[in-house]
Short mmCIF file of C-alpha atoms in Angstrom, two decimals:
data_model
loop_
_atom_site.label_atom_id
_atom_site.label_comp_id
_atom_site.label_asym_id
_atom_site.label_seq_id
_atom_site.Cartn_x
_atom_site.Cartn_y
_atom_site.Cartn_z
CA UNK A 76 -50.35 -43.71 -60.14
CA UNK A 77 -52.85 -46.79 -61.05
CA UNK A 78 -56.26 -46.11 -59.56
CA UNK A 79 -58.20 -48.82 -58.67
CA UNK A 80 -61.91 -49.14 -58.00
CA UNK A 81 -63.42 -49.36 -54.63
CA UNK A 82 -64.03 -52.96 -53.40
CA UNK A 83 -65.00 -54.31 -50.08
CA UNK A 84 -66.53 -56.05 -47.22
CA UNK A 85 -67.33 -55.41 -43.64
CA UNK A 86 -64.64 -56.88 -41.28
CA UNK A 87 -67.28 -58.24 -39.26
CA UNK A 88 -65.11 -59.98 -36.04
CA UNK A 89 -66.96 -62.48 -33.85
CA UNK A 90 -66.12 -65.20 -31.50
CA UNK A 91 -65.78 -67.90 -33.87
CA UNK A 92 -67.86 -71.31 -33.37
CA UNK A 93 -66.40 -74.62 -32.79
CA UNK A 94 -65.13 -76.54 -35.61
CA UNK A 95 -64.47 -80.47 -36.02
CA UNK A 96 -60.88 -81.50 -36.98
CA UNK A 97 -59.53 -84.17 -39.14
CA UNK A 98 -56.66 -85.68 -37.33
CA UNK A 99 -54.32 -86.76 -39.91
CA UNK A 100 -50.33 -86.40 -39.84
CA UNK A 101 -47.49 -85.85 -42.62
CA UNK A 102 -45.66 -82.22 -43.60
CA UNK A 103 -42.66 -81.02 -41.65
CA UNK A 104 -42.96 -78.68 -38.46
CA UNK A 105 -40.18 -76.57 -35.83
CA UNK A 106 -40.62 -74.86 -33.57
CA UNK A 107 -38.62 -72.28 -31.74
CA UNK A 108 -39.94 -73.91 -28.18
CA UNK A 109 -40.33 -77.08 -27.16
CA UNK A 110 -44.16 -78.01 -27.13
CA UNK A 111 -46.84 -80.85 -26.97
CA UNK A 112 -46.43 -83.38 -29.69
CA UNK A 113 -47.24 -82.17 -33.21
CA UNK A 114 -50.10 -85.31 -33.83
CA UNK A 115 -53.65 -83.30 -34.23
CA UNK A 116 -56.52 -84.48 -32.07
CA UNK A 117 -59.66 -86.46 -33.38
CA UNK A 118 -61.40 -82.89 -33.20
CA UNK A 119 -60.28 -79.06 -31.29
CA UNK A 120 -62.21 -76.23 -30.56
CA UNK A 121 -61.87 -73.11 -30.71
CA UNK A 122 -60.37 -71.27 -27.81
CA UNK A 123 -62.35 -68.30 -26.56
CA UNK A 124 -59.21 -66.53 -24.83
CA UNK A 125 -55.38 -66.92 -25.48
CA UNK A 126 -53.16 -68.27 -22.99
CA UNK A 127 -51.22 -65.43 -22.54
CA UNK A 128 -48.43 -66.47 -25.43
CA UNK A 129 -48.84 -65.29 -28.72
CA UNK A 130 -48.32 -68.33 -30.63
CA UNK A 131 -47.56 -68.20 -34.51
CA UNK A 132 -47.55 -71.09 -37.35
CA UNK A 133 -46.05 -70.77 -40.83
CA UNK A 134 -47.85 -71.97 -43.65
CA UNK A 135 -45.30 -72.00 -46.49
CA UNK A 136 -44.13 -73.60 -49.21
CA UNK A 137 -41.18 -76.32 -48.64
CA UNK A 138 -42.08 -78.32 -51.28
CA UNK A 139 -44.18 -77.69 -54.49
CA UNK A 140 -44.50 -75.17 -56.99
CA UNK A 141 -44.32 -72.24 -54.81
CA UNK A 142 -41.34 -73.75 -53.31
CA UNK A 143 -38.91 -70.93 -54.38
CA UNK A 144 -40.77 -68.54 -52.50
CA UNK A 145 -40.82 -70.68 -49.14
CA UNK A 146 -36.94 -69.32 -48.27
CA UNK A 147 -37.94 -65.41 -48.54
CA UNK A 148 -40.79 -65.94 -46.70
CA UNK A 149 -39.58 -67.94 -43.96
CA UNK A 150 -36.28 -65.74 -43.93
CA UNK A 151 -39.19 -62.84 -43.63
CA UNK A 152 -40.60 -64.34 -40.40
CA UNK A 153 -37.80 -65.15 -38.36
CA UNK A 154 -36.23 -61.84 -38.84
CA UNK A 155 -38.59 -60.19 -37.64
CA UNK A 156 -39.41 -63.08 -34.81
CA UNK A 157 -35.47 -62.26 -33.71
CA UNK A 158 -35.97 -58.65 -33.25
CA UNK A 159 -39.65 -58.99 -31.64
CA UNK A 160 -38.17 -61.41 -28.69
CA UNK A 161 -35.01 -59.88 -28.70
CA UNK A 162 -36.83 -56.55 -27.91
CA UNK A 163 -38.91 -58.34 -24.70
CA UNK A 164 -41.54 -60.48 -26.54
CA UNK A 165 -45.22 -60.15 -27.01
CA UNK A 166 -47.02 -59.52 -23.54
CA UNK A 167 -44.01 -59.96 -21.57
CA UNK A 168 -43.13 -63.58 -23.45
CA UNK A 169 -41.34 -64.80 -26.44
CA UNK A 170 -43.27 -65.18 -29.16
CA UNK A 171 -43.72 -69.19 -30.22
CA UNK A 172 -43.90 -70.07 -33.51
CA UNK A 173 -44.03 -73.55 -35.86
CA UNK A 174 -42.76 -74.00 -39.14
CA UNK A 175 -44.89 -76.25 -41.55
CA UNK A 176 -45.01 -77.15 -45.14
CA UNK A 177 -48.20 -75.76 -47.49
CA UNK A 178 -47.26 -77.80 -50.22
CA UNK A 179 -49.62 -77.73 -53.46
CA UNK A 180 -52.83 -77.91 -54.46
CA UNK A 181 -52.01 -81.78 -56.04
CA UNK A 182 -51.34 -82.70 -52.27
CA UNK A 183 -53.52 -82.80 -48.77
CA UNK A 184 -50.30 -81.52 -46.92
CA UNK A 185 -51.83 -78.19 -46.34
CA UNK A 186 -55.01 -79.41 -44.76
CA UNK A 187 -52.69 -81.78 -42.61
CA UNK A 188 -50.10 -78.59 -41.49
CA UNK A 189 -53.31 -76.73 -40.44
CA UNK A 190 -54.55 -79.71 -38.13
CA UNK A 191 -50.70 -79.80 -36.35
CA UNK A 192 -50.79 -75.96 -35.79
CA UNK A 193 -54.14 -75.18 -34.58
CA UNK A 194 -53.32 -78.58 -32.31
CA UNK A 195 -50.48 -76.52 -31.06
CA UNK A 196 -52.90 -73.58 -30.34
CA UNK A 197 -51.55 -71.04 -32.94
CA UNK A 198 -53.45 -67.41 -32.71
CA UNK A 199 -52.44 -66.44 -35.89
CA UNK A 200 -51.25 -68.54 -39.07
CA UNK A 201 -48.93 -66.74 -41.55
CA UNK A 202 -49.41 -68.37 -45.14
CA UNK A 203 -50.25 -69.78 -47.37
CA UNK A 204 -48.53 -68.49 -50.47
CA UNK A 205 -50.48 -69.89 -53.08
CA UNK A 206 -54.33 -68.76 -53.24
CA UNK A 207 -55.22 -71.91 -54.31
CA UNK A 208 -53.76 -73.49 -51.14
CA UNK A 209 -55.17 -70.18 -49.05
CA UNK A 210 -58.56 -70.82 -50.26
CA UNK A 211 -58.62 -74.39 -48.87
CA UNK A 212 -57.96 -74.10 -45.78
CA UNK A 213 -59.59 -70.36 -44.79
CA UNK A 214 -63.00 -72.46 -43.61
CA UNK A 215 -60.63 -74.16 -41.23
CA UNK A 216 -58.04 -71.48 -39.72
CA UNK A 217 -60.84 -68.88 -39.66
CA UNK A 218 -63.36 -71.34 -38.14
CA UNK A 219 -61.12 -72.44 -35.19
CA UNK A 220 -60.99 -68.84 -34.33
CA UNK A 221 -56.97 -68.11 -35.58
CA UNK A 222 -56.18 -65.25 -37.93
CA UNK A 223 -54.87 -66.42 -41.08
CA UNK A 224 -52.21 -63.90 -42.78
CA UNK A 225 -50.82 -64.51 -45.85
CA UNK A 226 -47.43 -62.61 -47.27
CA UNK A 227 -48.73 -64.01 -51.00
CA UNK A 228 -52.19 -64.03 -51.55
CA UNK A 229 -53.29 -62.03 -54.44
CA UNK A 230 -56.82 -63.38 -55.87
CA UNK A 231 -59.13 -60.96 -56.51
CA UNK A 232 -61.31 -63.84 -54.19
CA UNK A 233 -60.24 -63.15 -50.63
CA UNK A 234 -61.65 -59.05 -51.19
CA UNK A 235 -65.36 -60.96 -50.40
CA UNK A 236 -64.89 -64.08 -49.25
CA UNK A 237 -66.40 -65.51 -45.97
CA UNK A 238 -63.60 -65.48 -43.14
CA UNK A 239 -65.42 -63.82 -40.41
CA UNK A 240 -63.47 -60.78 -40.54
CA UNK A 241 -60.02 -63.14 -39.89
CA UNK A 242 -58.25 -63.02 -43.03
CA UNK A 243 -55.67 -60.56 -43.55
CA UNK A 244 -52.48 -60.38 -46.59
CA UNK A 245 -49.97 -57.37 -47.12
CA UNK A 246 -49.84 -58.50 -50.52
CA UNK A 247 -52.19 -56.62 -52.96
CA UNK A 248 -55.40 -57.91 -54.62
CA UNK A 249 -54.76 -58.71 -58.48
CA UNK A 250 -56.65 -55.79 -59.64
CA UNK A 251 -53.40 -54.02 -59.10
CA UNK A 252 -50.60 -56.44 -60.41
CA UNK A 253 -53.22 -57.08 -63.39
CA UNK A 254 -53.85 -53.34 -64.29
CA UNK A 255 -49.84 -52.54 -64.41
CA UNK A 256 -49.10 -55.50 -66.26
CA UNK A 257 -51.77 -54.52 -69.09
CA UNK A 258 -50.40 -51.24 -69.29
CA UNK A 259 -46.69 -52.60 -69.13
CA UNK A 260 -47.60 -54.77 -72.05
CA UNK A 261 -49.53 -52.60 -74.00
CA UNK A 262 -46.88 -49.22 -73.41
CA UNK A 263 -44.06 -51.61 -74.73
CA UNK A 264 -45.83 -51.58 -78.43
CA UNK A 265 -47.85 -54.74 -78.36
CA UNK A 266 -50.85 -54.34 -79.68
CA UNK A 267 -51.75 -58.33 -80.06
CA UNK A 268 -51.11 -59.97 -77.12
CA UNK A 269 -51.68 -63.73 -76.51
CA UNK A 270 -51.51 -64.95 -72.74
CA UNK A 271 -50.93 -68.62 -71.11
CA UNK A 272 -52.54 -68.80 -67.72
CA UNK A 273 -52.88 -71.67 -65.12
CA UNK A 274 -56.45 -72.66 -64.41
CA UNK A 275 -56.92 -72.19 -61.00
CA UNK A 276 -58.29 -68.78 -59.36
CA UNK A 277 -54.99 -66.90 -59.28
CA UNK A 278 -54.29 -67.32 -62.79
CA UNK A 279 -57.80 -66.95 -64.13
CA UNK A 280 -58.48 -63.94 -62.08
CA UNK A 281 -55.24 -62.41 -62.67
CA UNK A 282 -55.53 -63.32 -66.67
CA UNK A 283 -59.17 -61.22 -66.66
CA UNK A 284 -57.65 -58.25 -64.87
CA UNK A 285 -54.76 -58.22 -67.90
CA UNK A 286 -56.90 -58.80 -70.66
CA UNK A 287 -59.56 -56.31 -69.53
CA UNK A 288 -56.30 -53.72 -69.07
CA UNK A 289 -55.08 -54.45 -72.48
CA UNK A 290 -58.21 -54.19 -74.26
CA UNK A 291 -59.08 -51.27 -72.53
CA UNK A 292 -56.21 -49.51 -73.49
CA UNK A 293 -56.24 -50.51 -77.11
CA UNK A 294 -54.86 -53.61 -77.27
CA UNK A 295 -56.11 -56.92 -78.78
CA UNK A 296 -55.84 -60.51 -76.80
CA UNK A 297 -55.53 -62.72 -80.24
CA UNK A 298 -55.94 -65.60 -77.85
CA UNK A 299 -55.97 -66.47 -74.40
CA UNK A 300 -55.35 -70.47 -73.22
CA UNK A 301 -56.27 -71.42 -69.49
CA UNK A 302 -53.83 -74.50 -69.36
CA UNK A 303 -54.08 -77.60 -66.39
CA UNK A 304 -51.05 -76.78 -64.82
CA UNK A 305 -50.40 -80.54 -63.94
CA UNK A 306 -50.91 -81.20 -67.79
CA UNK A 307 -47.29 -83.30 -68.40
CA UNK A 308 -47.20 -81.68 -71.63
CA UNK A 309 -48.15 -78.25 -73.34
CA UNK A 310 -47.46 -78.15 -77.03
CA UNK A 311 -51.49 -78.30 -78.23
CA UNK A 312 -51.68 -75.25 -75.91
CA UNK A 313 -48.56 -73.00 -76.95
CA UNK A 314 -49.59 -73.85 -80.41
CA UNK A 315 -52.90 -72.49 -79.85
CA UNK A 316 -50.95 -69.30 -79.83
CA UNK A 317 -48.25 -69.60 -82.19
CA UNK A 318 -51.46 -69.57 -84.40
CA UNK A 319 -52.37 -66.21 -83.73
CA UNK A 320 -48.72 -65.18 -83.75
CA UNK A 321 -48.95 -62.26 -80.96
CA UNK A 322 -46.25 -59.67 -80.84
CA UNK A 323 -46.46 -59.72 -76.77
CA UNK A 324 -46.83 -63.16 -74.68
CA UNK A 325 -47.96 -63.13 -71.08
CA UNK A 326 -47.24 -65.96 -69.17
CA UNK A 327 -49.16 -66.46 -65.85
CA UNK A 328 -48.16 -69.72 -63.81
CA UNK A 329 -45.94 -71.22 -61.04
CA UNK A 330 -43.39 -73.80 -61.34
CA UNK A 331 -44.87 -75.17 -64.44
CA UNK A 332 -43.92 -71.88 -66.50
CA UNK A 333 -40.65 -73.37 -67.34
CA UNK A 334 -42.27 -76.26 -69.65
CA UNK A 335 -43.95 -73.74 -71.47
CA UNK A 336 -40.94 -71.39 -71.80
CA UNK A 337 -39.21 -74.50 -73.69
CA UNK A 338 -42.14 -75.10 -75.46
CA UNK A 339 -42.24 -72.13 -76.69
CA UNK A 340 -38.45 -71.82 -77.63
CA UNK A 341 -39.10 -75.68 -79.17
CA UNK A 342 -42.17 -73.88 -81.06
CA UNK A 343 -40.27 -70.88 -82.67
CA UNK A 344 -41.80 -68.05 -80.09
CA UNK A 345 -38.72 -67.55 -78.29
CA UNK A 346 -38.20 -63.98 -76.05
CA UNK A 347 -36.38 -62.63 -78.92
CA UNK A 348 -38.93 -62.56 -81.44
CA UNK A 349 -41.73 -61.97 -79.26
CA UNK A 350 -42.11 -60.20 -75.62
CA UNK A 351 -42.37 -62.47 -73.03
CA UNK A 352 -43.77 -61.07 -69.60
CA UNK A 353 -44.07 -62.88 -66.03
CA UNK A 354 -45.71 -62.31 -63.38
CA UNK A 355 -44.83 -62.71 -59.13
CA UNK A 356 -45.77 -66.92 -59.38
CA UNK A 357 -43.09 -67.31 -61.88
CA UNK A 358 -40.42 -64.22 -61.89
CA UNK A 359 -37.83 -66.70 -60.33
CA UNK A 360 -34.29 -66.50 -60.03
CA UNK A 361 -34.00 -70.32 -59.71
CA UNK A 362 -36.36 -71.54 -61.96
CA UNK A 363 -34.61 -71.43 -65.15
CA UNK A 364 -31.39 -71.00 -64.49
CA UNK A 365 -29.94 -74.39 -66.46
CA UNK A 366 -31.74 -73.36 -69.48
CA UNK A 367 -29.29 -72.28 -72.35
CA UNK A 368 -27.90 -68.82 -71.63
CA UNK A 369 -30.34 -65.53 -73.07
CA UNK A 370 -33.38 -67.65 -73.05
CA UNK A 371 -35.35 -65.00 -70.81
CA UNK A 372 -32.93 -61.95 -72.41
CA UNK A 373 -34.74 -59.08 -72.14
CA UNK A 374 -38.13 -60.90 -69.94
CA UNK A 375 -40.26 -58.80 -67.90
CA UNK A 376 -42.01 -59.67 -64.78
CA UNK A 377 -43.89 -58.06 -62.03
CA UNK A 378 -43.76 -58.67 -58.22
CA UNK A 379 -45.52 -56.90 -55.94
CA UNK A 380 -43.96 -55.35 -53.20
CA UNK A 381 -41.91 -52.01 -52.80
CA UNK A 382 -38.15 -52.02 -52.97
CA UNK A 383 -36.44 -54.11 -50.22
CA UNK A 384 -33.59 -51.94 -49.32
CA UNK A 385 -30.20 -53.14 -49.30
CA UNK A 386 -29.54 -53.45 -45.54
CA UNK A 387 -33.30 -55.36 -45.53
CA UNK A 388 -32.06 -58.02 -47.97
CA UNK A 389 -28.41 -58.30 -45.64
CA UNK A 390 -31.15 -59.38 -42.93
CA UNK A 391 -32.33 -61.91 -44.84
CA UNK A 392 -29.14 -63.33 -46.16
CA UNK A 393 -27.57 -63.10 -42.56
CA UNK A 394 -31.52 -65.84 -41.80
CA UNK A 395 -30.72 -67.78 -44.32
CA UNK A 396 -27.47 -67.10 -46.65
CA UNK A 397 -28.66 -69.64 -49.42
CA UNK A 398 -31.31 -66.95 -50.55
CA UNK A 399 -31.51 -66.81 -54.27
CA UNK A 400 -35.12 -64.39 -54.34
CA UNK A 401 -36.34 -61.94 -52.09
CA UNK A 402 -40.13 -62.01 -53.40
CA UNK A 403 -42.34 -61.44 -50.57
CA UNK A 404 -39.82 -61.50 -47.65
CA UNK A 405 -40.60 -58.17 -47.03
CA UNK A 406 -44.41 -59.06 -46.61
CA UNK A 407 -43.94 -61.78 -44.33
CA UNK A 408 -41.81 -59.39 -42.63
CA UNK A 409 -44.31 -57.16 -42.01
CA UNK A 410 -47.30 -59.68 -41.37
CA UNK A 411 -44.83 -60.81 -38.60
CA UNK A 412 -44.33 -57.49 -36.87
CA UNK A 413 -48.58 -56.26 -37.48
CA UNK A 414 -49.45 -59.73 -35.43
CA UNK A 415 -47.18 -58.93 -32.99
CA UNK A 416 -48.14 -55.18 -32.90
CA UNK A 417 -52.28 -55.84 -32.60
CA UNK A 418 -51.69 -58.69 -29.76
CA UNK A 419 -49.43 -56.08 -27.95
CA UNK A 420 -52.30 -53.53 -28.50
CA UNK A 421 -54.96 -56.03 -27.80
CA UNK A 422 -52.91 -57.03 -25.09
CA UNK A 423 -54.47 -60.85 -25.75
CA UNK A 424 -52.85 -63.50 -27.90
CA UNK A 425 -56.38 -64.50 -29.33
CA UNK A 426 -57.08 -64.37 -32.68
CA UNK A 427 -60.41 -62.95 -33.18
CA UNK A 428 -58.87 -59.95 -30.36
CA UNK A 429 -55.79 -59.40 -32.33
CA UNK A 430 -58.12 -59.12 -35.91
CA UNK A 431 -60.07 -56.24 -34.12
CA UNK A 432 -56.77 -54.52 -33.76
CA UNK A 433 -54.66 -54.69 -37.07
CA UNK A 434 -56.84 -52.00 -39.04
CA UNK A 435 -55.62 -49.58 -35.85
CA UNK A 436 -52.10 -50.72 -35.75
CA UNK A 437 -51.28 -49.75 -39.47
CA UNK A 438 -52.56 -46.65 -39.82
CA UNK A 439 -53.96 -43.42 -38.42
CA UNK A 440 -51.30 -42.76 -35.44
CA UNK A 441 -47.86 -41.95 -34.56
CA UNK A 442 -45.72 -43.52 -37.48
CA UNK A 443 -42.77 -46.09 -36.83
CA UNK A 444 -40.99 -49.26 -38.22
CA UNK A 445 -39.99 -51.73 -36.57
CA UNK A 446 -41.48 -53.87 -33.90
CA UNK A 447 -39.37 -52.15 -30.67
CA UNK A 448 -40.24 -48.84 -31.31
CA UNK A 449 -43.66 -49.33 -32.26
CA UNK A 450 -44.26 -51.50 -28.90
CA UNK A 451 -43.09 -48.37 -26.75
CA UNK A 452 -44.82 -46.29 -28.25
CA UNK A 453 -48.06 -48.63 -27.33
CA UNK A 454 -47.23 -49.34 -23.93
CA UNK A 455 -46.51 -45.18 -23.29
CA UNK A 456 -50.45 -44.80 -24.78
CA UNK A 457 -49.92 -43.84 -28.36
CA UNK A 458 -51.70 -44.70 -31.23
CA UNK A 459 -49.07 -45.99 -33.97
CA UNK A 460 -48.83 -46.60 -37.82
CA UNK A 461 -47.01 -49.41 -38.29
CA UNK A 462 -45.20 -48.14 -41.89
CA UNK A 463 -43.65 -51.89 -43.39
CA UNK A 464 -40.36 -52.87 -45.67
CA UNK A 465 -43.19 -53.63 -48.01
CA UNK A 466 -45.18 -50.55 -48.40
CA UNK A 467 -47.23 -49.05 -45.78
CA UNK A 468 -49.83 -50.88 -45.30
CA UNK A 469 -53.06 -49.84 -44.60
CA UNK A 470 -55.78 -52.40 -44.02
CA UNK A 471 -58.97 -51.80 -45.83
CA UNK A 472 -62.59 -53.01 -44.52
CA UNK A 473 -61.81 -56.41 -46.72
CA UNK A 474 -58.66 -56.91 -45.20
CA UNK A 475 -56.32 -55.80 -47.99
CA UNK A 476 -53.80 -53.44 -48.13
CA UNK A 477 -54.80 -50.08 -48.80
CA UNK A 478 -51.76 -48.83 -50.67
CA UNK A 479 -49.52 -50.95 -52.88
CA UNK A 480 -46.69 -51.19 -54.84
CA UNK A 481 -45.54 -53.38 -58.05
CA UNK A 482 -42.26 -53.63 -59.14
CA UNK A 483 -41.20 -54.63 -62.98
CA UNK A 484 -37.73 -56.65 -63.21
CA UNK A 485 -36.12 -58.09 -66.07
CA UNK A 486 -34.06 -60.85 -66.58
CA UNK A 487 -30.93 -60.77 -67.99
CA UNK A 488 -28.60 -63.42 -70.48
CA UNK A 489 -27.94 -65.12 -67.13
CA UNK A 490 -31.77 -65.90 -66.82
CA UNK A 491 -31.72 -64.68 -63.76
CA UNK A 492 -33.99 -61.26 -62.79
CA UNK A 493 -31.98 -58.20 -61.23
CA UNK A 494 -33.31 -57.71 -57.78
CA UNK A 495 -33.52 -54.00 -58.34
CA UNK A 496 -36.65 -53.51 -60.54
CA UNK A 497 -36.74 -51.18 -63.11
CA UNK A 498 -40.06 -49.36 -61.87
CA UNK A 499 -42.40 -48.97 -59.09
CA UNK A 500 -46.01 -48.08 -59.38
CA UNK A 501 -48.24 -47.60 -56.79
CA UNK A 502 -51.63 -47.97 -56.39
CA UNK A 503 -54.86 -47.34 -54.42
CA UNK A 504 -57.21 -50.10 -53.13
CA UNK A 505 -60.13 -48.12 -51.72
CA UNK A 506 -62.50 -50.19 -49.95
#
């Protein structure tokens, strides 16, 4: 059991005030209804009430260097969209919802996916992956009054940031994914450890939390390199490393992670002469699949996130059959059915009402898991617990999941992760 130390922040919920818009257009959008036209206005306000339709928006990554985690996550949302309207809806209607692209930090087409969906009156916006992207675009989602709910999110920054009590992830903060890492790294016999990490706040924060484990627990980070991940090349910074020759390597990246792996094979620091470990924005079973067979023999990598059972992964495959990685499904999953849950027990689509109701939904009352039987038991009185495919989670005064689980995979000569991780550990966020 990894304990972890108390963090938090009041979820203080208010009406939120009005907020101007950029209209600008670009980024791909469907939706499951037909609707207005998907141009933003000049400028849109915040409503103060729903319309009676709970209205969702994706916010996930089509293109960029998240873009392997886009298919789970989508696959994630309309699975459990199918069961919630299949089952009668939210409020007596089917639930709307509009796909759109988050893209990248190197790109505006997260800024411009925001503008189409809150122009489309979304209550709740589920994304975006990357915390990077999350982090600017909060001001907006949260100041038009929508929730925003990401699957992905796991900067230690969203525990205290300013989102007036409308930011919500079932993905845990990095403390946790950090903390087993260390250990992981350190328990495996490496006690020099050098670690490549992308400068932005997910990599940064997540390469503190695994030094400070490491070196806590008696191990030595020989050097650490905070790389631009848009940098065309990386040789100056793997051979900042080869220079301290570390017996243990953690990599912490996105897309980019597979120009350093062959730098570091072109280098002579290949996975078979020194540990290699991953973490959830790289594990990928699509990433480096043409590189020569065994290159990531033997890799580790944690993903947060309990086990998705068999017949969970079937309905995902049976959304989308081209599925290659589960990573985060399960979350979006769940974010899916919680939204659904609070609006039913809010019985209002608007955001800031829905907010006031997640903390209740997922925890404290009757337990159940899935969105039919957890809307009965609503509508006959009961209090529920709304236990997810993910892990239970249990929102904490910052918004974060109480409880959470990391798996550790590892990839085989195929380079290619088994889907059925080694290990769980679970943790406690108290806050």
């Amino acid at each position: 059991m990894v304990r972890i130390a108390p963090v938090g922040r009041a979820l203080a919920v208010a009406a939120a005030a009005s907020l101007a818009l950029t209209a600008c257009g670009g980024g791909s959008d469907t939706a499951t209804q037909p609707s207005e036209s998907a141009a933003a206005p000049s400028s849109a306000a915040p409503a103060a009430k729903g319309d009676g339709t709970l209205t969702l928006g994706t916010l996930l990554p089509q293109t960029g260097s998240l873009a392997f985690l886009g298919p789970p996550e989508i696959a994630g949302v309309d699975a459990a969209l199918k069961e919630i309207n299949e089952a009668g809806g939210v409020l007596g209607k089917p639930v709307v919802k509009y796909d759109t692209d988050s893209g990248d930090t190197t790109t505006n087409i997260a800024s411009q996916s925001v503008d189409k969906l809150l122009a489309q009156k979304a209550d709740a916006i589920i994304g975006a992956a990357s915390s990077s992207v999350s982090e600017s675009v909060i001001d907006k989602i949260t100041g038009a009054g929508a929730i925003q709910f990401s699957p992905a999110n796991t900067s230690d920054k969203f525990t205290t940031i300013e989102d007036k009590g409308l930011y919500f992830r079932t993905s845990p903060p990095d403390k946790l994914q950090g903390r087993v890492l260390g250990d992981l790294v350190v328990a495996d016999g490496n006690d020099t450890v050098g670690i490549l990490a992308m400068q932005d706040s997910y990599g940064t924060g997540l390469a503190d939390q695994v030094s400070k484990t490491v070196t806590d627990s008696g191990g030595q980070v020989v050097e650490r390199v905070d790389y631009d991940p848009k940098a065309a090349d990386f040789s100056a910074d793997v051979a900042k490393l080869k220079a301290k020759n570390p017996k243990g390597i953690v990599l912490i990246g996105f897309e980019e992670t597979s120009k350093v792996v062959q730098e570091l094979v072109k280098q002579g620091m290949p996975a078979s002469k020194h540990k290699w470990y991953m973490v959830d924005g790289n594990t990928s079973n699509t990433n480096y699949v043409k590189m020569p067979k065994g290159t990531l023999t033997g890799v580790k990598g944690t993903i947060p996130g309990a086990a998705a059972p068999e017949d969970f992964q079937k309905k995902l495959l049976a959304t989308n059959p081209k599925l290659q990685d589960f990573s985060y499904g399960p979350e979006s999953y769940d974010a899916t059915n919680l939204l659904a849950l609070a609006a039913e027990a809010a019985k209002s689509d608007a955001g800031t009402d829905i907010a006031k109701k997640l903390p209740e939904v997922s925890k404290g009352g009757e337990k159940c898991n899935d969105f039919k039987s957890c809307a009965e038991l609503l509508k006959a009185g009961k209090d529920i617990d709304y236990e997810g495919v993910s892990g239970p989670v249990e929102f904490n005064d910052a918004g974060d999941p109480a409880v959470a689980t990391i798996g550790i995979y590892q990839y085989g000569d195929n380079n290619r992760y088994a889907t059925k991780a080694l290990e769980y550990r679970t943790g406690n966020i108290a806050g």
